[in-house]
Amino acid sequence: MHAFHTSLAVHDLVVEYTTGPFVSRPIDRLSFAARPGTLTLLHGPSGCGKTTLLSCLGALLPAQSGSIVVGGTEVVGLAGAALAAYRRHRVGIVFQAFNLVGSLDLVENVMVPQRAAGASRRVAKEHAKAVLARVGLADHLRRRPTELSGGQQQRVAIARALATDAPLLLADEPTAHLDHIQVAGVLQLLRSLADEGRVLVVATHDDRLLPFADQVLDMHRDGIEHTGHAARQLVRS
Ligand SMILES: Nc1ncnc2c1ncn2[C@@H]1O[C@H](COP(=O)(O)OP(=O)(O)OP(=O)(O)O)[C@@H](O)[C@H]1O
Ligand SMILES: [Mg+2]
């Protein structure tokens, strides 16, 4: 079993979008921290900035100012080889739209990020089978994503995000297209992935996830575009 010791600390984060003459600030001086082994929920209505925040944590979107520290690495302002290394080794992302490759079977899909991170074909393949078994798909390794249910595709997307053993795992609306039986399975999976020591940050407007979280960031739309939205932090025990 992999041991994880990575914490996340966000301080005074500001993210702006510029569209023509308009500047909006969906993330306005947000601060929070998460320890290894915890699940943080970004909870709030459509447009409050959940995907924006996840994109910054994954170093897919630059922040205007502030700080995101992941295991001692400052992510804001990362560039070049250090940015690539962070994306490949430190963070796994489960996108809302899954982004699975239709022409590849499940094993090949899960091999993609590992190959990008430098793993050999043989090692990546063995590891892909192991993580797919971990998410309950051992019997479907040679299927293509279109031959799976929504819940199963969600699990493949999670397996792919797990494949590089990244200590920070981000998931965007992981229950959006699932019925309540599938939701229960995915929630238990996310909880156990956190319990193993990862830092999980999950965006959702689904209240069913609340009991599974160690910490809830209640994000809400607040005011007009120039003042942006504010996030209020609730710590629930
Ligand atoms: N590329 C962009 N350019 C300009 N504005 C954007 C861009 N992406 C998002 N926004 C705006 O930023 C705000 C936050 O968007 P974001 O996608 O982070 O919300 P969200 O909480 O993930 O919503 P949802 O629950 O619908 O996924 C919204 O007002 C949105 O219109
Ligand atoms: Mg979103």
PDB file of C-alpha atoms and ligand atoms in Angstrom:
ATOM      1  CA  MET A   1       0.000   0.000   0.000  1.00  0.00           C
ATOM      2  CA  HIS A   2       1.182   3.460  -0.881  1.00  0.00           C
ATOM      3  CA  ALA A   3       1.800   5.834   2.023  1.00  0.00           C
ATOM      4  CA  PHE A   4       0.650   9.426   1.604  1.00  0.00           C
ATOM      5  CA  HIS A   5       1.860  12.351   3.699  1.00  0.00           C
ATOM      6  CA  THR A   6       0.835  15.288   1.565  1.00  0.00           C
ATOM      7  CA  SER A   7      -1.226  18.202   2.873  1.00  0.00           C
ATOM      8  CA  LEU A   8      -2.995  20.952   0.964  1.00  0.00           C
ATOM      9  CA  ALA A   9      -3.030  24.597   2.037  1.00  0.00           C
ATOM     10  CA  VAL A  10      -4.817  27.337   0.100  1.00  0.00           C
ATOM     11  CA  HIS A  11      -4.272  30.926   1.175  1.00  0.00           C
ATOM     12  CA  ASP A  12      -5.922  34.119  -0.083  1.00  0.00           C
ATOM     13  CA  LEU A  13      -6.566  32.600  -3.498  1.00  0.00           C
ATOM     14  CA  VAL A  14      -7.962  34.931  -6.156  1.00  0.00           C
ATOM     15  CA  VAL A  15      -9.089  33.719  -9.584  1.00  0.00           C
ATOM     16  CA  GLU A  16     -10.446  36.047 -12.242  1.00  0.00           C
ATOM     17  CA  TYR A  17     -11.887  35.598 -15.704  1.00  0.00           C
ATOM     18  CA  THR A  18     -11.648  38.413 -18.209  1.00  0.00           C
ATOM     19  CA  THR A  19     -14.289  38.432 -20.944  1.00  0.00           C
ATOM     20  CA  GLY A  20     -13.943  41.518 -23.135  1.00  0.00           C
ATOM     21  CA  PRO A  21     -14.265  44.504 -20.794  1.00  0.00           C
ATOM     22  CA  PHE A  22     -15.688  42.448 -17.925  1.00  0.00           C
ATOM     23  CA  VAL A  23     -13.714  40.929 -15.109  1.00  0.00           C
ATOM     24  CA  SER A  24     -15.373  38.388 -12.840  1.00  0.00           C
ATOM     25  CA  ARG A  25     -13.805  36.954  -9.735  1.00  0.00           C
ATOM     26  CA  PRO A  26     -15.402  33.588  -8.913  1.00  0.00           C
ATOM     27  CA  ILE A  27     -12.738  32.881  -6.265  1.00  0.00           C
ATOM     28  CA  ASP A  28     -12.072  35.886  -4.036  1.00  0.00           C
ATOM     29  CA  ARG A  29      -9.489  35.486  -1.271  1.00  0.00           C
ATOM     30  CA  LEU A  30     -10.317  31.885  -0.423  1.00  0.00           C
ATOM     31  CA  SER A  31      -8.334  30.110   2.282  1.00  0.00           C
ATOM     32  CA  PHE A  32      -8.624  26.550   3.553  1.00  0.00           C
ATOM     33  CA  ALA A  33      -6.434  23.612   4.438  1.00  0.00           C
ATOM     34  CA  ALA A  34      -6.785  19.846   4.225  1.00  0.00           C
ATOM     35  CA  ARG A  35      -4.770  17.125   5.922  1.00  0.00           C
ATOM     36  CA  PRO A  36      -3.899  13.724   4.473  1.00  0.00           C
ATOM     37  CA  GLY A  37      -6.756  11.273   4.902  1.00  0.00           C
ATOM     38  CA  THR A  38      -9.522  13.838   4.588  1.00  0.00           C
ATOM     39  CA  LEU A  39     -12.352  14.548   2.168  1.00  0.00           C
ATOM     40  CA  THR A  40     -13.155  18.213   1.528  1.00  0.00           C
ATOM     41  CA  LEU A  41     -16.412  19.041  -0.213  1.00  0.00           C
ATOM     42  CA  LEU A  42     -16.824  22.123  -2.394  1.00  0.00           C
ATOM     43  CA  HIS A  43     -20.554  22.581  -2.064  1.00  0.00           C
ATOM     44  CA  GLY A  44     -22.696  25.191  -3.733  1.00  0.00           C
ATOM     45  CA  PRO A  45     -24.989  26.114  -6.611  1.00  0.00           C
ATOM     46  CA  SER A  46     -24.166  26.184 -10.281  1.00  0.00           C
ATOM     47  CA  GLY A  47     -21.756  28.998 -11.106  1.00  0.00           C
ATOM     48  CA  CYS A  48     -20.320  29.463  -7.601  1.00  0.00           C
ATOM     49  CA  GLY A  49     -16.805  28.530  -8.712  1.00  0.00           C
ATOM     50  CA  LYS A  50     -16.361  24.848  -7.859  1.00  0.00           C
ATOM     51  CA  THR A  51     -14.870  23.778 -11.186  1.00  0.00           C
ATOM     52  CA  THR A  52     -12.778  26.954 -11.240  1.00  0.00           C
ATOM     53  CA  LEU A  53     -11.247  26.096  -7.877  1.00  0.00           C
ATOM     54  CA  LEU A  54     -10.596  22.465  -8.842  1.00  0.00           C
ATOM     55  CA  SER A  55      -8.931  23.650 -12.057  1.00  0.00           C
ATOM     56  CA  CYS A  56      -6.548  25.814 -10.041  1.00  0.00           C
ATOM     57  CA  LEU A  57      -5.775  23.012  -7.586  1.00  0.00           C
ATOM     58  CA  GLY A  58      -4.971  20.807 -10.569  1.00  0.00           C
ATOM     59  CA  ALA A  59      -2.773  23.536 -12.082  1.00  0.00           C
ATOM     60  CA  LEU A  60      -4.936  23.646 -15.208  1.00  0.00           C
ATOM     61  CA  LEU A  61      -5.945  27.281 -14.636  1.00  0.00           C
ATOM     62  CA  PRO A  62      -3.656  30.063 -13.358  1.00  0.00           C
ATOM     63  CA  ALA A  63      -4.645  32.053 -10.273  1.00  0.00           C
ATOM     64  CA  GLN A  64      -4.360  35.847 -10.092  1.00  0.00           C
ATOM     65  CA  SER A  65      -2.795  35.783  -6.661  1.00  0.00           C
ATOM     66  CA  GLY A  66      -2.586  33.806  -3.474  1.00  0.00           C
ATOM     67  CA  SER A  67      -1.056  30.487  -2.720  1.00  0.00           C
ATOM     68  CA  ILE A  68      -1.764  26.760  -3.143  1.00  0.00           C
ATOM     69  CA  VAL A  69       0.775  24.598  -1.350  1.00  0.00           C
ATOM     70  CA  VAL A  70       0.677  20.842  -2.006  1.00  0.00           C
ATOM     71  CA  GLY A  71       3.158  18.892   0.070  1.00  0.00           C
ATOM     72  CA  GLY A  72       5.622  21.772   0.219  1.00  0.00           C
ATOM     73  CA  THR A  73       5.293  22.751  -3.443  1.00  0.00           C
ATOM     74  CA  GLU A  74       3.832  26.172  -4.317  1.00  0.00           C
ATOM     75  CA  VAL A  75       1.516  25.486  -7.252  1.00  0.00           C
ATOM     76  CA  VAL A  76       0.605  29.093  -8.148  1.00  0.00           C
ATOM     77  CA  GLY A  77       3.117  30.255 -10.723  1.00  0.00           C
ATOM     78  CA  LEU A  78       4.531  26.808 -11.506  1.00  0.00           C
ATOM     79  CA  ALA A  79       5.847  26.625 -15.057  1.00  0.00           C
ATOM     80  CA  GLY A  80       7.745  24.396 -17.440  1.00  0.00           C
ATOM     81  CA  ALA A  81       9.083  21.069 -16.195  1.00  0.00           C
ATOM     82  CA  ALA A  82       7.966  21.679 -12.609  1.00  0.00           C
ATOM     83  CA  LEU A  83       4.387  22.297 -13.788  1.00  0.00           C
ATOM     84  CA  ALA A  84       4.416  19.140 -15.913  1.00  0.00           C
ATOM     85  CA  ALA A  85       5.806  17.098 -13.025  1.00  0.00           C
ATOM     86  CA  TYR A  86       3.119  18.406 -10.679  1.00  0.00           C
ATOM     87  CA  ARG A  87       0.335  17.497 -13.109  1.00  0.00           C
ATOM     88  CA  ARG A  88       1.741  14.049 -13.813  1.00  0.00           C
ATOM     89  CA  HIS A  89       2.755  12.905 -10.354  1.00  0.00           C
ATOM     90  CA  ARG A  90       1.099  14.970  -7.641  1.00  0.00           C
ATOM     91  CA  VAL A  91      -2.537  15.309  -8.681  1.00  0.00           C
ATOM     92  CA  GLY A  92      -5.238  13.054 -10.122  1.00  0.00           C
ATOM     93  CA  ILE A  93      -8.367  14.586 -11.625  1.00  0.00           C
ATOM     94  CA  VAL A  94     -11.779  13.003 -12.181  1.00  0.00           C
ATOM     95  CA  PHE A  95     -13.483  15.239 -14.725  1.00  0.00           C
ATOM     96  CA  GLN A  96     -17.236  15.663 -14.735  1.00  0.00           C
ATOM     97  CA  ALA A  97     -17.458  14.523 -18.357  1.00  0.00           C
ATOM     98  CA  PHE A  98     -15.174  11.521 -17.636  1.00  0.00           C
ATOM     99  CA  ASN A  99     -13.044  12.284 -20.746  1.00  0.00           C
ATOM    100  CA  LEU A 100     -12.460   8.587 -21.425  1.00  0.00           C
ATOM    101  CA  VAL A 101     -11.000   7.621 -24.800  1.00  0.00           C
ATOM    102  CA  GLY A 102     -13.668   5.703 -26.735  1.00  0.00           C
ATOM    103  CA  SER A 103     -11.281   3.806 -28.970  1.00  0.00           C
ATOM    104  CA  LEU A 104      -9.322   2.380 -26.026  1.00  0.00           C
ATOM    105  CA  ASP A 105     -10.407  -0.384 -23.674  1.00  0.00           C
ATOM    106  CA  LEU A 106     -10.480   0.193 -19.917  1.00  0.00           C
ATOM    107  CA  VAL A 107      -6.946  -1.016 -19.264  1.00  0.00           C
ATOM    108  CA  GLU A 108      -5.583   1.205 -22.027  1.00  0.00           C
ATOM    109  CA  ASN A 109      -7.543   4.212 -20.729  1.00  0.00           C
ATOM    110  CA  VAL A 110      -6.054   3.804 -17.270  1.00  0.00           C
ATOM    111  CA  MET A 111      -2.565   3.342 -18.738  1.00  0.00           C
ATOM    112  CA  VAL A 112      -2.603   6.784 -20.404  1.00  0.00           C
ATOM    113  CA  PRO A 113      -1.549   8.959 -17.434  1.00  0.00           C
ATOM    114  CA  GLN A 114       0.953   6.371 -16.241  1.00  0.00           C
ATOM    115  CA  ARG A 115       2.645   6.250 -19.649  1.00  0.00           C
ATOM    116  CA  ALA A 116       2.733  10.077 -19.636  1.00  0.00           C
ATOM    117  CA  ALA A 117       4.386   9.888 -16.215  1.00  0.00           C
ATOM    118  CA  GLY A 118       7.086   7.586 -17.585  1.00  0.00           C
ATOM    119  CA  ALA A 119       5.925   4.094 -16.570  1.00  0.00           C
ATOM    120  CA  SER A 120       6.832   1.206 -18.877  1.00  0.00           C
ATOM    121  CA  ARG A 121       4.028  -0.476 -20.838  1.00  0.00           C
ATOM    122  CA  ARG A 122       4.264  -3.614 -18.755  1.00  0.00           C
ATOM    123  CA  VAL A 123       4.220  -1.847 -15.396  1.00  0.00           C
ATOM    124  CA  ALA A 124       1.422   0.504 -16.477  1.00  0.00           C
ATOM    125  CA  LYS A 125      -0.687  -2.420 -17.678  1.00  0.00           C
ATOM    126  CA  GLU A 126      -0.330  -4.431 -14.469  1.00  0.00           C
ATOM    127  CA  HIS A 127      -1.069  -1.373 -12.362  1.00  0.00           C
ATOM    128  CA  ALA A 128      -4.087  -0.471 -14.522  1.00  0.00           C
ATOM    129  CA  LYS A 129      -5.565  -3.931 -13.928  1.00  0.00           C
ATOM    130  CA  ALA A 130      -4.989  -3.544 -10.189  1.00  0.00           C
ATOM    131  CA  VAL A 131      -6.694  -0.144  -9.897  1.00  0.00           C
ATOM    132  CA  LEU A 132      -9.586  -1.281 -12.100  1.00  0.00           C
ATOM    133  CA  ALA A 133     -10.041  -4.245  -9.766  1.00  0.00           C
ATOM    134  CA  ARG A 134      -9.889  -1.801  -6.869  1.00  0.00           C
ATOM    135  CA  VAL A 135     -12.911   0.099  -8.235  1.00  0.00           C
ATOM    136  CA  GLY A 136     -14.828  -3.107  -8.930  1.00  0.00           C
ATOM    137  CA  LEU A 137     -14.262  -3.487 -12.672  1.00  0.00           C
ATOM    138  CA  ALA A 138     -12.004  -6.543 -12.803  1.00  0.00           C
ATOM    139  CA  ASP A 139     -14.529  -8.357 -14.978  1.00  0.00           C
ATOM    140  CA  HIS A 140     -14.681  -5.647 -17.635  1.00  0.00           C
ATOM    141  CA  LEU A 141     -11.034  -4.932 -18.432  1.00  0.00           C
ATOM    142  CA  ARG A 142     -11.331  -5.380 -22.190  1.00  0.00           C
ATOM    143  CA  ARG A 143     -14.535  -3.403 -22.653  1.00  0.00           C
ATOM    144  CA  ARG A 144     -14.674   0.039 -24.149  1.00  0.00           C
ATOM    145  CA  PRO A 145     -16.195   2.955 -22.220  1.00  0.00           C
ATOM    146  CA  THR A 146     -19.331   3.001 -24.412  1.00  0.00           C
ATOM    147  CA  GLU A 147     -20.078  -0.563 -23.317  1.00  0.00           C
ATOM    148  CA  LEU A 148     -20.406   0.505 -19.675  1.00  0.00           C
ATOM    149  CA  SER A 149     -23.099   2.131 -17.552  1.00  0.00           C
ATOM    150  CA  GLY A 150     -22.689   5.681 -16.277  1.00  0.00           C
ATOM    151  CA  GLY A 151     -21.682   4.434 -12.832  1.00  0.00           C
ATOM    152  CA  GLN A 152     -19.095   2.102 -14.330  1.00  0.00           C
ATOM    153  CA  GLN A 153     -17.662   4.887 -16.498  1.00  0.00           C
ATOM    154  CA  GLN A 154     -17.434   7.018 -13.360  1.00  0.00           C
ATOM    155  CA  ARG A 155     -15.388   4.264 -11.751  1.00  0.00           C
ATOM    156  CA  VAL A 156     -13.035   4.065 -14.741  1.00  0.00           C
ATOM    157  CA  ALA A 157     -12.483   7.816 -14.500  1.00  0.00           C
ATOM    158  CA  ILE A 158     -11.654   7.405 -10.807  1.00  0.00           C
ATOM    159  CA  ALA A 159      -9.318   4.489 -11.576  1.00  0.00           C
ATOM    160  CA  ARG A 160      -7.496   6.588 -14.140  1.00  0.00           C
ATOM    161  CA  ALA A 161      -7.059   9.419 -11.645  1.00  0.00           C
ATOM    162  CA  LEU A 162      -5.702   6.921  -9.097  1.00  0.00           C
ATOM    163  CA  ALA A 163      -3.303   5.234 -11.462  1.00  0.00           C
ATOM    164  CA  THR A 164      -0.291   7.452 -10.818  1.00  0.00           C
ATOM    165  CA  ASP A 165      -0.632   7.171  -7.005  1.00  0.00           C
ATOM    166  CA  ALA A 166      -1.046  10.936  -6.719  1.00  0.00           C
ATOM    167  CA  PRO A 167      -1.550  12.130  -3.128  1.00  0.00           C
ATOM    168  CA  LEU A 168      -4.109  14.792  -4.168  1.00  0.00           C
ATOM    169  CA  LEU A 169      -7.299  13.590  -5.849  1.00  0.00           C
ATOM    170  CA  LEU A 170      -9.829  16.043  -7.308  1.00  0.00           C
ATOM    171  CA  ALA A 171     -13.306  15.031  -8.478  1.00  0.00           C
ATOM    172  CA  ASP A 172     -15.871  17.258 -10.204  1.00  0.00           C
ATOM    173  CA  GLU A 173     -19.511  16.251  -9.620  1.00  0.00           C
ATOM    174  CA  PRO A 174     -18.724  12.534  -9.307  1.00  0.00           C
ATOM    175  CA  THR A 175     -22.361  11.622  -8.705  1.00  0.00           C
ATOM    176  CA  ALA A 176     -24.002  13.819 -11.328  1.00  0.00           C
ATOM    177  CA  HIS A 177     -25.304  11.085 -13.617  1.00  0.00           C
ATOM    178  CA  LEU A 178     -25.771   8.232 -11.189  1.00  0.00           C
ATOM    179  CA  ASP A 179     -28.836   6.630  -9.611  1.00  0.00           C
ATOM    180  CA  HIS A 180     -28.886   6.309  -5.835  1.00  0.00           C
ATOM    181  CA  ILE A 181     -27.497   2.770  -5.765  1.00  0.00           C
ATOM    182  CA  GLN A 182     -24.530   3.786  -7.918  1.00  0.00           C
ATOM    183  CA  VAL A 183     -24.104   6.918  -5.790  1.00  0.00           C
ATOM    184  CA  ALA A 184     -23.710   4.849  -2.642  1.00  0.00           C
ATOM    185  CA  GLY A 185     -20.949   2.780  -4.243  1.00  0.00           C
ATOM    186  CA  VAL A 186     -19.034   5.782  -5.558  1.00  0.00           C
ATOM    187  CA  LEU A 187     -19.341   7.598  -2.213  1.00  0.00           C
ATOM    188  CA  GLN A 188     -17.962   4.637  -0.311  1.00  0.00           C
ATOM    189  CA  LEU A 189     -15.121   4.398  -2.822  1.00  0.00           C
ATOM    190  CA  LEU A 190     -14.253   8.101  -2.433  1.00  0.00           C
ATOM    191  CA  ARG A 191     -14.378   7.820   1.347  1.00  0.00           C
ATOM    192  CA  SER A 192     -12.045   4.816   1.362  1.00  0.00           C
ATOM    193  CA  LEU A 193      -9.618   6.560  -1.007  1.00  0.00           C
ATOM    194  CA  ALA A 194      -9.435   9.429   1.488  1.00  0.00           C
ATOM    195  CA  ASP A 195      -9.085   7.061   4.437  1.00  0.00           C
ATOM    196  CA  GLU A 196      -5.958   5.596   2.831  1.00  0.00           C
ATOM    197  CA  GLY A 197      -4.246   8.960   3.286  1.00  0.00           C
ATOM    198  CA  ARG A 198      -4.971  10.930   0.145  1.00  0.00           C
ATOM    199  CA  VAL A 199      -6.295  14.486   0.181  1.00  0.00           C
ATOM    200  CA  LEU A 200      -9.647  14.371  -1.636  1.00  0.00           C
ATOM    201  CA  VAL A 201     -11.366  17.530  -2.862  1.00  0.00           C
ATOM    202  CA  VAL A 202     -14.785  16.892  -4.373  1.00  0.00           C
ATOM    203  CA  ALA A 203     -17.063  19.463  -6.031  1.00  0.00           C
ATOM    204  CA  THR A 204     -20.770  18.835  -5.840  1.00  0.00           C
ATOM    205  CA  HIS A 205     -24.211  20.302  -5.405  1.00  0.00           C
ATOM    206  CA  ASP A 206     -25.431  16.895  -4.235  1.00  0.00           C
ATOM    207  CA  ASP A 207     -26.401  16.979  -0.544  1.00  0.00           C
ATOM    208  CA  ARG A 208     -26.017  13.213  -0.318  1.00  0.00           C
ATOM    209  CA  LEU A 209     -22.251  13.679  -0.175  1.00  0.00           C
ATOM    210  CA  LEU A 210     -22.319  15.887   2.925  1.00  0.00           C
ATOM    211  CA  PRO A 211     -22.197  13.085   5.534  1.00  0.00           C
ATOM    212  CA  PHE A 212     -19.076  11.654   3.886  1.00  0.00           C
ATOM    213  CA  ALA A 213     -17.035  14.850   4.206  1.00  0.00           C
ATOM    214  CA  ASP A 214     -14.597  15.895   6.890  1.00  0.00           C
ATOM    215  CA  GLN A 215     -14.889  19.504   5.823  1.00  0.00           C
ATOM    216  CA  VAL A 216     -17.415  21.413   3.732  1.00  0.00           C
ATOM    217  CA  LEU A 217     -16.578  24.623   1.901  1.00  0.00           C
ATOM    218  CA  ASP A 218     -19.942  26.237   1.382  1.00  0.00           C
ATOM    219  CA  MET A 219     -19.534  28.305  -1.756  1.00  0.00           C
ATOM    220  CA  HIS A 220     -22.283  30.660  -2.811  1.00  0.00           C
ATOM    221  CA  ARG A 221     -22.848  33.333  -5.357  1.00  0.00           C
ATOM    222  CA  ASP A 222     -22.512  36.644  -3.656  1.00  0.00           C
ATOM    223  CA  GLY A 223     -22.973  40.048  -5.212  1.00  0.00           C
ATOM    224  CA  ILE A 224     -22.267  41.282  -8.709  1.00  0.00           C
ATOM    225  CA  GLU A 225     -19.557  40.285 -11.080  1.00  0.00           C
ATOM    226  CA  HIS A 226     -16.923  42.798 -10.008  1.00  0.00           C
ATOM    227  CA  THR A 227     -17.114  41.872  -6.354  1.00  0.00           C
ATOM    228  CA  GLY A 228     -17.411  38.229  -7.314  1.00  0.00           C
ATOM    229  CA  HIS A 229     -18.483  35.368  -5.091  1.00  0.00           C
ATOM    230  CA  ALA A 230     -17.367  34.542  -1.609  1.00  0.00           C
ATOM    231  CA  ALA A 231     -16.770  31.191  -0.006  1.00  0.00           C
ATOM    232  CA  ARG A 232     -17.661  30.510   3.592  1.00  0.00           C
ATOM    233  CA  GLN A 233     -15.967  27.681   5.334  1.00  0.00           C
ATOM    234  CA  LEU A 234     -17.901  25.352   7.606  1.00  0.00           C
ATOM    235  CA  VAL A 235     -16.051  22.695   9.483  1.00  0.00           C
ATOM    236  CA  ARG A 236     -18.338  19.817  10.307  1.00  0.00           C
ATOM    237  CA  SER A 237     -17.221  17.096  12.636  1.00  0.00           C
TER     238      SER A 237
HETATM  239  N1  LIG B   1     -13.614  30.291 -19.096  1.00  0.00           N
HETATM  240  C1  LIG B   1     -14.419  31.155 -18.470  1.00  0.00           C
HETATM  241  N2  LIG B   1     -14.460  32.450 -18.839  1.00  0.00           N
HETATM  242  C2  LIG B   1     -15.247  33.347 -18.209  1.00  0.00           C
HETATM  243  N3  LIG B   1     -16.044  33.022 -17.159  1.00  0.00           N
HETATM  244  C3  LIG B   1     -16.057  31.741 -16.743  1.00  0.00           C
HETATM  245  C4  LIG B   1     -15.246  30.745 -17.378  1.00  0.00           C
HETATM  246  N4  LIG B   1     -15.464  29.559 -16.751  1.00  0.00           N
HETATM  247  C5  LIG B   1     -16.364  29.820 -15.777  1.00  0.00           C
HETATM  248  N5  LIG B   1     -16.723  31.116 -15.767  1.00  0.00           N
HETATM  249  C6  LIG B   1     -17.652  31.768 -14.826  1.00  0.00           C
HETATM  250  O1  LIG B   1     -17.117  31.644 -13.516  1.00  0.00           O
HETATM  251  C7  LIG B   1     -18.149  31.320 -12.581  1.00  0.00           C
HETATM  252  C8  LIG B   1     -17.813  30.017 -11.909  1.00  0.00           C
HETATM  253  O2  LIG B   1     -17.885  28.947 -12.842  1.00  0.00           O
HETATM  254  P1  LIG B   1     -17.613  27.431 -12.454  1.00  0.00           P
HETATM  255  O3  LIG B   1     -17.624  26.623 -13.678  1.00  0.00           O
HETATM  256  O4  LIG B   1     -16.385  27.375 -11.602  1.00  0.00           O
HETATM  257  O5  LIG B   1     -18.890  27.119 -11.529  1.00  0.00           O
HETATM  258  P2  LIG B   1     -19.358  25.742 -10.886  1.00  0.00           P
HETATM  259  O6  LIG B   1     -19.564  26.003  -9.432  1.00  0.00           O
HETATM  260  O7  LIG B   1     -18.428  24.650 -11.254  1.00  0.00           O
HETATM  261  O8  LIG B   1     -20.790  25.513 -11.572  1.00  0.00           O
HETATM  262  P3  LIG B   1     -21.518  24.103 -11.998  1.00  0.00           P
HETATM  263  O9  LIG B   1     -22.134  23.583 -10.714  1.00  0.00           O
HETATM  264  O10 LIG B   1     -22.577  24.577 -12.956  1.00  0.00           O
HETATM  265  O11 LIG B   1     -20.511  23.210 -12.617  1.00  0.00           O
HETATM  266  C9  LIG B   1     -19.450  31.301 -13.378  1.00  0.00           C
HETATM  267  O12 LIG B   1     -20.076  32.541 -13.225  1.00  0.00           O
HETATM  268  C10 LIG B   1     -19.000  31.083 -14.810  1.00  0.00           C
HETATM  269  O13 LIG B   1     -19.892  31.684 -15.700  1.00  0.00           O
HETATM  270 MG    MG B   2     -18.646  22.909 -12.381  1.00  0.00          MG
END
